[in-house]
PDB file of C-alpha atoms in Angstrom:
ATOM      1  CA  MET A 244     200.422 148.129 102.852  1.00  0.00           C
ATOM      2  CA  GLU A 245     198.661 150.092 100.120  1.00  0.00           C
ATOM      3  CA  ARG A 246     196.220 152.792 101.213  1.00  0.00           C
ATOM      4  CA  ARG A 247     193.226 154.060  99.270  1.00  0.00           C
ATOM      5  CA  ARG A 248     190.936 157.038  99.672  1.00  0.00           C
ATOM      6  CA  LEU A 249     187.643 156.175 101.371  1.00  0.00           C
ATOM      7  CA  GLY A 250     185.468 158.276  99.128  1.00  0.00           C
ATOM      8  CA  ARG A 251     184.510 161.746 100.262  1.00  0.00           C
ATOM      9  CA  THR A 252     185.687 161.044 103.816  1.00  0.00           C
ATOM     10  CA  GLY A 253     189.183 161.635 102.444  1.00  0.00           C
ATOM     11  CA  HIS A 254     190.634 159.025 104.788  1.00  0.00           C
ATOM     12  CA  LEU A 255     193.413 156.923 103.291  1.00  0.00           C
ATOM     13  CA  SER A 256     192.466 153.469 104.551  1.00  0.00           C
ATOM     14  CA  THR A 257     194.728 150.464 104.364  1.00  0.00           C
ATOM     15  CA  VAL A 258     193.319 147.982 101.853  1.00  0.00           C
ATOM     16  CA  ALA A 259     192.830 145.565 104.742  1.00  0.00           C
ATOM     17  CA  ILE A 260     190.322 146.609 107.394  1.00  0.00           C
ATOM     18  CA  PHE A 261     190.497 144.791 110.716  1.00  0.00           C
ATOM     19  CA  GLY A 262     187.094 143.117 110.876  1.00  0.00           C
ATOM     20  CA  THR A 263     186.647 142.632 114.608  1.00  0.00           C
ATOM     21  CA  ALA A 264     183.873 140.068 114.426  1.00  0.00           C
ATOM     22  CA  ALA A 265     186.919 137.817 114.903  1.00  0.00           C
ATOM     23  CA  LEU A 266     187.272 139.130 118.472  1.00  0.00           C
ATOM     24  CA  GLY A 267     183.733 138.310 119.552  1.00  0.00           C
ATOM     25  CA  GLY A 268     184.504 135.051 121.302  1.00  0.00           C
ATOM     26  CA  VAL A 269     188.206 135.211 122.133  1.00  0.00           C
ATOM     27  CA  THR A 270     190.136 136.018 125.294  1.00  0.00           C
ATOM     28  CA  GLN A 271     191.774 139.393 125.857  1.00  0.00           C
ATOM     29  CA  GLU A 272     195.146 137.727 125.323  1.00  0.00           C
ATOM     30  CA  GLN A 273     194.069 136.422 121.915  1.00  0.00           C
ATOM     31  CA  ALA A 274     192.602 139.813 121.028  1.00  0.00           C
ATOM     32  CA  ASP A 275     195.861 141.491 122.026  1.00  0.00           C
ATOM     33  CA  ARG A 276     197.827 139.230 119.701  1.00  0.00           C
ATOM     34  CA  ALA A 277     195.428 140.013 116.844  1.00  0.00           C
ATOM     35  CA  MET A 278     195.768 143.744 117.455  1.00  0.00           C
ATOM     36  CA  GLU A 279     199.543 143.445 117.514  1.00  0.00           C
ATOM     37  CA  GLU A 280     199.377 141.626 114.175  1.00  0.00           C
ATOM     38  CA  ALA A 281     197.231 144.386 112.688  1.00  0.00           C
ATOM     39  CA  LEU A 282     199.614 147.047 113.980  1.00  0.00           C
ATOM     40  CA  LYS A 283     202.588 145.152 112.560  1.00  0.00           C
ATOM     41  CA  TYR A 284     201.095 145.511 109.080  1.00  0.00           C
ATOM     42  CA  GLY A 285     200.152 149.137 109.623  1.00  0.00           C
ATOM     43  CA  VAL A 286     196.388 148.587 109.492  1.00  0.00           C
ATOM     44  CA  ASN A 287     194.684 151.909 110.212  1.00  0.00           C
ATOM     45  CA  HIS A 288     190.972 151.081 109.884  1.00  0.00           C
ATOM     46  CA  ILE A 289     188.824 149.085 112.319  1.00  0.00           C
ATOM     47  CA  ASP A 290     185.283 147.792 111.805  1.00  0.00           C
ATOM     48  CA  VAL A 291     183.290 146.812 114.899  1.00  0.00           C
ATOM     49  CA  ALA A 292     179.679 146.330 115.967  1.00  0.00           C
ATOM     50  CA  PRO A 293     177.835 145.647 119.230  1.00  0.00           C
ATOM     51  CA  SER A 294     176.539 142.440 117.653  1.00  0.00           C
ATOM     52  CA  TYR A 295     180.106 141.075 117.542  1.00  0.00           C
ATOM     53  CA  GLY A 296     180.019 139.443 120.963  1.00  0.00           C
ATOM     54  CA  GLU A 297     182.684 140.909 123.251  1.00  0.00           C
ATOM     55  CA  ALA A 298     184.633 142.625 120.443  1.00  0.00           C
ATOM     56  CA  GLU A 299     183.981 146.143 121.736  1.00  0.00           C
ATOM     57  CA  LEU A 300     185.267 145.240 125.195  1.00  0.00           C
ATOM     58  CA  ARG A 301     188.360 143.555 123.719  1.00  0.00           C
ATOM     59  CA  LEU A 302     189.154 146.649 121.652  1.00  0.00           C
ATOM     60  CA  GLY A 303     188.531 149.127 124.457  1.00  0.00           C
ATOM     61  CA  PRO A 304     191.970 148.929 126.125  1.00  0.00           C
ATOM     62  CA  TRP A 305     193.677 149.499 122.764  1.00  0.00           C
ATOM     63  CA  LEU A 306     191.490 152.333 121.557  1.00  0.00           C
ATOM     64  CA  GLU A 307     191.792 154.111 124.884  1.00  0.00           C
ATOM     65  CA  ARG A 308     195.534 154.394 124.195  1.00  0.00           C
ATOM     66  CA  LEU A 309     195.714 154.446 120.393  1.00  0.00           C
ATOM     67  CA  ARG A 310     192.459 156.072 119.285  1.00  0.00           C
ATOM     68  CA  ASP A 311     194.068 158.472 116.818  1.00  0.00           C
ATOM     69  CA  ARG A 312     195.866 155.682 114.951  1.00  0.00           C
ATOM     70  CA  PHE A 313     192.629 154.234 113.584  1.00  0.00           C
ATOM     71  CA  PHE A 314     189.674 155.200 111.460  1.00  0.00           C
ATOM     72  CA  LEU A 315     186.940 153.668 113.623  1.00  0.00           C
ATOM     73  CA  GLY A 316     183.707 152.415 112.104  1.00  0.00           C
ATOM     74  CA  CYS A 317     180.815 151.046 114.148  1.00  0.00           C
ATOM     75  CA  LYS A 318     177.221 150.169 113.273  1.00  0.00           C
ATOM     76  CA  THR A 319     173.761 149.240 114.514  1.00  0.00           C
ATOM     77  CA  TYR A 320     171.308 146.476 113.611  1.00  0.00           C
ATOM     78  CA  LEU A 321     168.506 148.447 115.278  1.00  0.00           C
ATOM     79  CA  ARG A 322     166.032 150.241 113.037  1.00  0.00           C
ATOM     80  CA  ASP A 323     164.301 152.595 115.505  1.00  0.00           C
ATOM     81  CA  LYS A 324     165.626 155.979 116.608  1.00  0.00           C
ATOM     82  CA  ALA A 325     165.561 155.440 120.373  1.00  0.00           C
ATOM     83  CA  GLY A 326     167.171 152.020 120.206  1.00  0.00           C
ATOM     84  CA  ALA A 327     169.898 153.106 117.788  1.00  0.00           C
ATOM     85  CA  ALA A 328     170.692 156.228 119.836  1.00  0.00           C
ATOM     86  CA  ALA A 329     171.087 154.190 123.022  1.00  0.00           C
ATOM     87  CA  GLU A 330     173.180 151.527 121.290  1.00  0.00           C
ATOM     88  CA  LEU A 331     175.522 154.103 119.755  1.00  0.00           C
ATOM     89  CA  ARG A 332     176.278 155.592 123.157  1.00  0.00           C
ATOM     90  CA  ARG A 333     176.735 152.173 124.732  1.00  0.00           C
ATOM     91  CA  SER A 334     179.285 151.322 122.027  1.00  0.00           C
ATOM     92  CA  LEU A 335     181.221 154.524 122.744  1.00  0.00           C
ATOM     93  CA  GLU A 336     181.369 153.560 126.405  1.00  0.00           C
ATOM     94  CA  ARG A 337     182.432 149.967 125.783  1.00  0.00           C
ATOM     95  CA  LEU A 338     185.093 151.046 123.294  1.00  0.00           C
ATOM     96  CA  ARG A 339     186.360 153.790 125.646  1.00  0.00           C
ATOM     97  CA  VAL A 340     186.186 156.463 122.937  1.00  0.00           C
ATOM     98  CA  ASP A 341     184.324 159.745 122.568  1.00  0.00           C
ATOM     99  CA  ARG A 342     183.520 159.630 118.862  1.00  0.00           C
ATOM    100  CA  PHE A 343     183.201 157.447 115.779  1.00  0.00           C
ATOM    101  CA  ASP A 344     184.726 158.309 112.451  1.00  0.00           C
ATOM    102  CA  LEU A 345     181.946 156.312 110.787  1.00  0.00           C
ATOM    103  CA  TYR A 346     178.619 155.000 112.029  1.00  0.00           C
ATOM    104  CA  GLN A 347     176.538 152.730 109.823  1.00  0.00           C
ATOM    105  CA  LEU A 348     173.142 151.160 109.406  1.00  0.00           C
ATOM    106  CA  HIS A 349     174.155 147.499 109.716  1.00  0.00           C
ATOM    107  CA  ALA A 350     173.098 144.575 107.509  1.00  0.00           C
ATOM    108  CA  VAL A 351     170.186 146.178 105.697  1.00  0.00           C
ATOM    109  CA  THR A 352     169.077 143.130 103.743  1.00  0.00           C
ATOM    110  CA  SER A 353     165.874 144.344 102.096  1.00  0.00           C
ATOM    111  CA  LEU A 354     164.020 147.437 100.972  1.00  0.00           C
ATOM    112  CA  ASP A 355     161.615 146.886 103.858  1.00  0.00           C
ATOM    113  CA  GLU A 356     164.478 147.139 106.345  1.00  0.00           C
ATOM    114  CA  LEU A 357     165.800 150.187 104.538  1.00  0.00           C
ATOM    115  CA  ASN A 358     162.377 151.816 104.829  1.00  0.00           C
ATOM    116  CA  GLN A 359     162.250 151.033 108.555  1.00  0.00           C
ATOM    117  CA  ALA A 360     165.653 152.607 109.199  1.00  0.00           C
ATOM    118  CA  MET A 361     164.962 155.717 107.071  1.00  0.00           C
ATOM    119  CA  ARG A 362     161.389 156.444 108.132  1.00  0.00           C
ATOM    120  CA  PRO A 363     160.546 159.261 110.580  1.00  0.00           C
ATOM    121  CA  GLY A 364     161.575 157.931 113.972  1.00  0.00           C
ATOM    122  CA  GLY A 365     163.985 155.487 112.354  1.00  0.00           C
ATOM    123  CA  ALA A 366     167.623 154.718 113.144  1.00  0.00           C
ATOM    124  CA  LEU A 367     168.976 157.157 110.560  1.00  0.00           C
ATOM    125  CA  GLU A 368     167.525 160.061 112.541  1.00  0.00           C
ATOM    126  CA  ALA A 369     169.509 158.947 115.588  1.00  0.00           C
ATOM    127  CA  ILE A 370     172.734 158.847 113.582  1.00  0.00           C
ATOM    128  CA  LEU A 371     172.067 162.281 112.093  1.00  0.00           C
ATOM    129  CA  GLU A 372     171.545 163.724 115.569  1.00  0.00           C
ATOM    130  CA  ALA A 373     174.743 162.023 116.776  1.00  0.00           C
ATOM    131  CA  ARG A 374     176.594 163.673 113.891  1.00  0.00           C
ATOM    132  CA  GLU A 375     175.233 167.059 114.952  1.00  0.00           C
ATOM    133  CA  GLU A 376     176.507 166.368 118.490  1.00  0.00           C
ATOM    134  CA  GLY A 377     179.993 165.540 117.222  1.00  0.00           C
ATOM    135  CA  LEU A 378     179.753 161.841 118.151  1.00  0.00           C
ATOM    136  CA  VAL A 379     179.897 160.745 114.498  1.00  0.00           C
ATOM    137  CA  ARG A 380     181.799 162.224 111.548  1.00  0.00           C
ATOM    138  CA  TYR A 381     180.479 160.182 108.611  1.00  0.00           C
ATOM    139  CA  ILE A 382     177.417 158.024 107.957  1.00  0.00           C
ATOM    140  CA  GLY A 383     177.405 154.716 106.107  1.00  0.00           C
ATOM    141  CA  ILE A 384     175.279 151.692 105.359  1.00  0.00           C
ATOM    142  CA  THR A 385     176.075 147.991 105.043  1.00  0.00           C
ATOM    143  CA  ALA A 386     174.119 145.174 103.392  1.00  0.00           C
ATOM    144  CA  HIS A 387     174.219 141.380 103.271  1.00  0.00           C
ATOM    145  CA  GLY A 388     172.727 138.814 100.931  1.00  0.00           C
ATOM    146  CA  HIS A 389     172.148 138.553  97.206  1.00  0.00           C
ATOM    147  CA  ASP A 390     169.994 141.698  97.156  1.00  0.00           C
ATOM    148  CA  ALA A 391     172.718 143.833  98.758  1.00  0.00           C
ATOM    149  CA  PRO A 392     173.794 145.723  95.608  1.00  0.00           C
ATOM    150  CA  VAL A 393     170.219 146.625  94.695  1.00  0.00           C
ATOM    151  CA  VAL A 394     169.325 147.694  98.242  1.00  0.00           C
ATOM    152  CA  LEU A 395     172.425 149.872  98.480  1.00  0.00           C
ATOM    153  CA  SER A 396     171.797 151.467  95.094  1.00  0.00           C
ATOM    154  CA  VAL A 397     168.330 152.485  96.283  1.00  0.00           C
ATOM    155  CA  ALA A 398     169.815 153.735  99.563  1.00  0.00           C
ATOM    156  CA  LEU A 399     172.338 155.952  97.767  1.00  0.00           C
ATOM    157  CA  ASN A 400     169.527 157.486  95.743  1.00  0.00           C
ATOM    158  CA  ARG A 401     167.606 158.310  98.924  1.00  0.00           C
ATOM    159  CA  PHE A 402     170.375 159.688 101.139  1.00  0.00           C
ATOM    160  CA  ALA A 403     173.957 160.915 100.747  1.00  0.00           C
ATOM    161  CA  PHE A 404     175.657 158.068 102.592  1.00  0.00           C
ATOM    162  CA  ASP A 405     179.420 158.578 102.814  1.00  0.00           C
ATOM    163  CA  THR A 406     180.264 154.863 102.620  1.00  0.00           C
ATOM    164  CA  ILE A 407     178.823 151.484 101.718  1.00  0.00           C
ATOM    165  CA  MET A 408     179.868 147.979 102.725  1.00  0.00           C
ATOM    166  CA  PHE A 409     178.683 144.829 100.946  1.00  0.00           C
ATOM    167  CA  PRO A 410     179.729 141.290  99.933  1.00  0.00           C
ATOM    168  CA  LEU A 411     181.926 140.791  96.895  1.00  0.00           C
ATOM    169  CA  ASN A 412     184.096 137.871  95.833  1.00  0.00           C
ATOM    170  CA  PHE A 413     184.866 135.888  92.708  1.00  0.00           C
ATOM    171  CA  VAL A 414     182.352 133.184  93.672  1.00  0.00           C
ATOM    172  CA  LEU A 415     179.515 135.715  93.833  1.00  0.00           C
ATOM    173  CA  TYR A 416     180.655 137.172  90.501  1.00  0.00           C
ATOM    174  CA  ARG A 417     179.919 133.846  88.843  1.00  0.00           C
ATOM    175  CA  ASN A 418     176.256 134.771  89.311  1.00  0.00           C
ATOM    176  CA  PRO A 419     175.646 137.113  86.335  1.00  0.00           C
ATOM    177  CA  ASP A 420     172.791 138.941  88.084  1.00  0.00           C
ATOM    178  CA  TYR A 421     174.868 139.635  91.167  1.00  0.00           C
ATOM    179  CA  ARG A 422     177.819 140.743  89.092  1.00  0.00           C
ATOM    180  CA  ARG A 423     175.650 143.090  87.026  1.00  0.00           C
ATOM    181  CA  ASP A 424     174.093 144.657  90.121  1.00  0.00           C
ATOM    182  CA  ALA A 425     177.421 144.916  91.958  1.00  0.00           C
ATOM    183  CA  GLU A 426     179.137 146.578  89.008  1.00  0.00           C
ATOM    184  CA  ALA A 427     176.247 149.046  88.704  1.00  0.00           C
ATOM    185  CA  LEU A 428     176.563 149.841  92.413  1.00  0.00           C
ATOM    186  CA  LEU A 429     180.324 150.346  92.134  1.00  0.00           C
ATOM    187  CA  ALA A 430     179.791 152.728  89.224  1.00  0.00           C
ATOM    188  CA  LEU A 431     177.210 154.685  91.227  1.00  0.00           C
ATOM    189  CA  ALA A 432     179.545 154.841  94.232  1.00  0.00           C
ATOM    190  CA  LYS A 433     182.324 156.192  92.057  1.00  0.00           C
ATOM    191  CA  GLU A 434     180.014 158.814  90.569  1.00  0.00           C
ATOM    192  CA  ARG A 435     178.872 159.933  94.062  1.00  0.00           C
ATOM    193  CA  ASP A 436     182.386 159.667  95.605  1.00  0.00           C
ATOM    194  CA  VAL A 437     181.188 157.086  98.121  1.00  0.00           C
ATOM    195  CA  GLY A 438     183.756 154.972  99.965  1.00  0.00           C
ATOM    196  CA  VAL A 439     183.394 151.236  99.235  1.00  0.00           C
ATOM    197  CA  MET A 440     184.246 148.521 101.758  1.00  0.00           C
ATOM    198  CA  ILE A 441     183.914 144.816 101.056  1.00  0.00           C
ATOM    199  CA  ILE A 442     182.964 141.855 103.240  1.00  0.00           C
ATOM    200  CA  LYS A 443     183.119 138.104 102.528  1.00  0.00           C
ATOM    201  CA  ALA A 444     186.175 138.581 100.294  1.00  0.00           C
ATOM    202  CA  ILE A 445     187.372 135.049 101.094  1.00  0.00           C
ATOM    203  CA  GLY A 446     183.942 133.407 101.257  1.00  0.00           C
ATOM    204  CA  LYS A 447     184.074 129.947  99.711  1.00  0.00           C
ATOM    205  CA  ARG A 448     180.664 128.343 100.342  1.00  0.00           C
ATOM    206  CA  PRO A 449     178.217 127.462 103.160  1.00  0.00           C
ATOM    207  CA  TRP A 450     179.492 124.877 105.634  1.00  0.00           C
ATOM    208  CA  GLY A 451     176.807 122.397 104.655  1.00  0.00           C
ATOM    209  CA  ASP A 452     177.544 119.027 106.270  1.00  0.00           C
ATOM    210  CA  ARG A 453     181.261 119.758 106.668  1.00  0.00           C
ATOM    211  CA  PRO A 454     182.679 120.314 110.179  1.00  0.00           C
ATOM    212  CA  GLN A 455     182.772 124.014 111.066  1.00  0.00           C
ATOM    213  CA  VAL A 456     186.464 124.446 111.824  1.00  0.00           C
ATOM    214  CA  TYR A 457     186.494 128.271 111.863  1.00  0.00           C
ATOM    215  CA  ASP A 458     184.432 130.833 113.772  1.00  0.00           C
ATOM    216  CA  THR A 459     182.876 132.065 110.537  1.00  0.00           C
ATOM    217  CA  TRP A 460     179.276 131.261 109.619  1.00  0.00           C
ATOM    218  CA  TYR A 461     180.460 130.385 106.108  1.00  0.00           C
ATOM    219  CA  GLU A 462     183.393 128.268 104.981  1.00  0.00           C
ATOM    220  CA  PRO A 463     186.329 130.533 104.061  1.00  0.00           C
ATOM    221  CA  PHE A 464     189.246 129.967 101.766  1.00  0.00           C
ATOM    222  CA  ASP A 465     192.052 129.252 104.198  1.00  0.00           C
ATOM    223  CA  ARG A 466     195.213 128.302 102.311  1.00  0.00           C
ATOM    224  CA  GLN A 467     197.527 131.245 101.688  1.00  0.00           C
ATOM    225  CA  GLU A 468     197.479 130.923  97.904  1.00  0.00           C
ATOM    226  CA  GLU A 469     193.662 130.742  97.933  1.00  0.00           C
ATOM    227  CA  ILE A 470     193.394 133.793 100.159  1.00  0.00           C
ATOM    228  CA  ASP A 471     195.845 135.630  97.906  1.00  0.00           C
ATOM    229  CA  ARG A 472     193.743 135.008  94.796  1.00  0.00           C
ATOM    230  CA  ALA A 473     190.411 135.756  96.488  1.00  0.00           C
ATOM    231  CA  LEU A 474     191.545 138.972  98.139  1.00  0.00           C
ATOM    232  CA  TRP A 475     193.508 140.192  95.137  1.00  0.00           C
ATOM    233  CA  PHE A 476     190.398 139.701  92.996  1.00  0.00           C
ATOM    234  CA  VAL A 477     188.405 141.940  95.331  1.00  0.00           C
ATOM    235  CA  LEU A 478     191.119 144.576  95.545  1.00  0.00           C
ATOM    236  CA  SER A 479     191.372 144.597  91.748  1.00  0.00           C
ATOM    237  CA  GLN A 480     187.854 146.063  91.652  1.00  0.00           C
ATOM    238  CA  PRO A 481     187.145 149.810  92.209  1.00  0.00           C
ATOM    239  CA  VAL A 482     186.888 149.479  95.993  1.00  0.00           C
ATOM    240  CA  THR A 483     188.713 151.027  98.926  1.00  0.00           C
ATOM    241  CA  ALA A 484     189.310 148.069 101.199  1.00  0.00           C
ATOM    242  CA  ALA A 485     188.162 144.643 102.396  1.00  0.00           C
ATOM    243  CA  ALA A 486     187.402 143.601 105.963  1.00  0.00           C
ATOM    244  CA  SER A 487     189.175 140.568 107.377  1.00  0.00           C
ATOM    245  CA  ALA A 488     187.190 137.413 108.158  1.00  0.00           C
ATOM    246  CA  GLY A 489     185.645 136.486 111.489  1.00  0.00           C
ATOM    247  CA  ASP A 490     188.350 134.189 112.887  1.00  0.00           C
ATOM    248  CA  VAL A 491     191.634 135.437 114.378  1.00  0.00           C
ATOM    249  CA  ARG A 492     193.471 132.405 112.947  1.00  0.00           C
ATOM    250  CA  LEU A 493     192.827 133.707 109.431  1.00  0.00           C
ATOM    251  CA  LEU A 494     194.010 137.234 110.175  1.00  0.00           C
ATOM    252  CA  PRO A 495     197.774 136.766 109.595  1.00  0.00           C
ATOM    253  CA  ARG A 496     197.171 135.171 106.184  1.00  0.00           C
ATOM    254  CA  PHE A 497     194.642 137.837 105.216  1.00  0.00           C
ATOM    255  CA  LEU A 498     197.002 140.658 106.183  1.00  0.00           C
ATOM    256  CA  ASP A 499     199.921 139.006 104.442  1.00  0.00           C
ATOM    257  CA  ALA A 500     197.886 138.743 101.230  1.00  0.00           C
ATOM    258  CA  ALA A 501     196.825 142.384 101.496  1.00  0.00           C
ATOM    259  CA  ASN A 502     200.402 143.459 102.095  1.00  0.00           C
ATOM    260  CA  ARG A 503     201.546 141.677  98.915  1.00  0.00           C
ATOM    261  CA  PHE A 504     198.603 142.794  96.781  1.00  0.00           C
ATOM    262  CA  ARG A 505     199.064 142.564  93.034  1.00  0.00           C
ATOM    263  CA  ARG A 506     196.321 143.790  90.722  1.00  0.00           C
ATOM    264  CA  LEU A 507     195.002 140.854  88.679  1.00  0.00           C
ATOM    265  CA  ARG A 508     194.813 141.203  84.933  1.00  0.00           C
ATOM    266  CA  ASP A 509     191.346 141.039  83.366  1.00  0.00           C
ATOM    267  CA  THR A 510     192.103 137.571  81.984  1.00  0.00           C
ATOM    268  CA  GLU A 511     193.169 136.347  85.424  1.00  0.00           C
ATOM    269  CA  GLN A 512     189.955 137.685  86.945  1.00  0.00           C
ATOM    270  CA  GLU A 513     187.776 135.947  84.369  1.00  0.00           C
ATOM    271  CA  GLU A 514     189.666 132.683  84.825  1.00  0.00           C
ATOM    272  CA  LEU A 515     189.117 132.923  88.575  1.00  0.00           C
ATOM    273  CA  ILE A 516     185.394 133.542  88.120  1.00  0.00           C
ATOM    274  CA  ALA A 517     185.178 130.526  85.801  1.00  0.00           C
ATOM    275  CA  SER A 518     186.911 128.372  88.429  1.00  0.00           C
ATOM    276  CA  ALA A 519     184.156 129.177  90.950  1.00  0.00           C
ATOM    277  CA  ALA A 520     181.898 126.463  89.523  1.00  0.00           C
ATOM    278  CA  GLU A 521     183.094 124.118  92.275  1.00  0.00           C
ATOM    279  CA  PHE A 522     182.137 126.593  95.032  1.00  0.00           C
ATOM    280  CA  GLN A 523     178.900 128.234  96.095  1.00  0.00           C
ATOM    281  CA  SER A 524     177.661 131.610  97.305  1.00  0.00           C
ATOM    282  CA  VAL A 525     177.877 131.844 101.084  1.00  0.00           C
ATOM    283  CA  PHE A 526     174.271 133.096 100.972  1.00  0.00           C
ATOM    284  CA  ALA A 527     172.969 130.025  99.125  1.00  0.00           C
TER     285      ALA A 527
END
């Protein structure tokens, strides 16, 4: 599988990141099979969070044995210093590791939340202190929602985050405002040598009235050819990698698509964006 440099961290991440939200509600046996699948494809980057159910506990037995095989990113929803500091240490314990390669402010959806996390006594102070203690190597920030590119652009102008993570897919790019803001953010990240990670690469639309047949809060593309096109679109942008979706049943198809990645021509990308008229932003 192709590997790309994660900005100034220098880490060469596989273009598929194992997004372990998929492990939140599965058994250890199911988690073991998913980890074996990731290892089969050579995945070397894991994304986890304490908000992902039991994911940390499911990963613990693997990381205890194979810690050095993975770039490990974790994150916190908490915005206050004391809460974030305690949560970071609890995650280390649950994951059976002594350090994170990357620790991130998680799902910062608005400028108000960004202000909360970056104020004196905010979560960023806890992460900075953890870095001084050697518990964290790099600091990142993630964002959700239609305002994500704008929020992250402001964040990068306030602090030298090493990485960003935000939603990007061809359905979102049909929204000209989102596309404009996302492209501006990607340009800024390139200028600052910030690693870029993508979520919701295979997001199709909200579930609406349709039966929710996957453990994802949005309806994903699930046929192999659909996943190929959606993921290849994302990886054709100036990004490092994309995190897999939140259901272990989708993981083999996601990894297979990443392993066979082919950069889409500009005309193919525009045709794909035009075809998104029948779908809808997962944040609608």
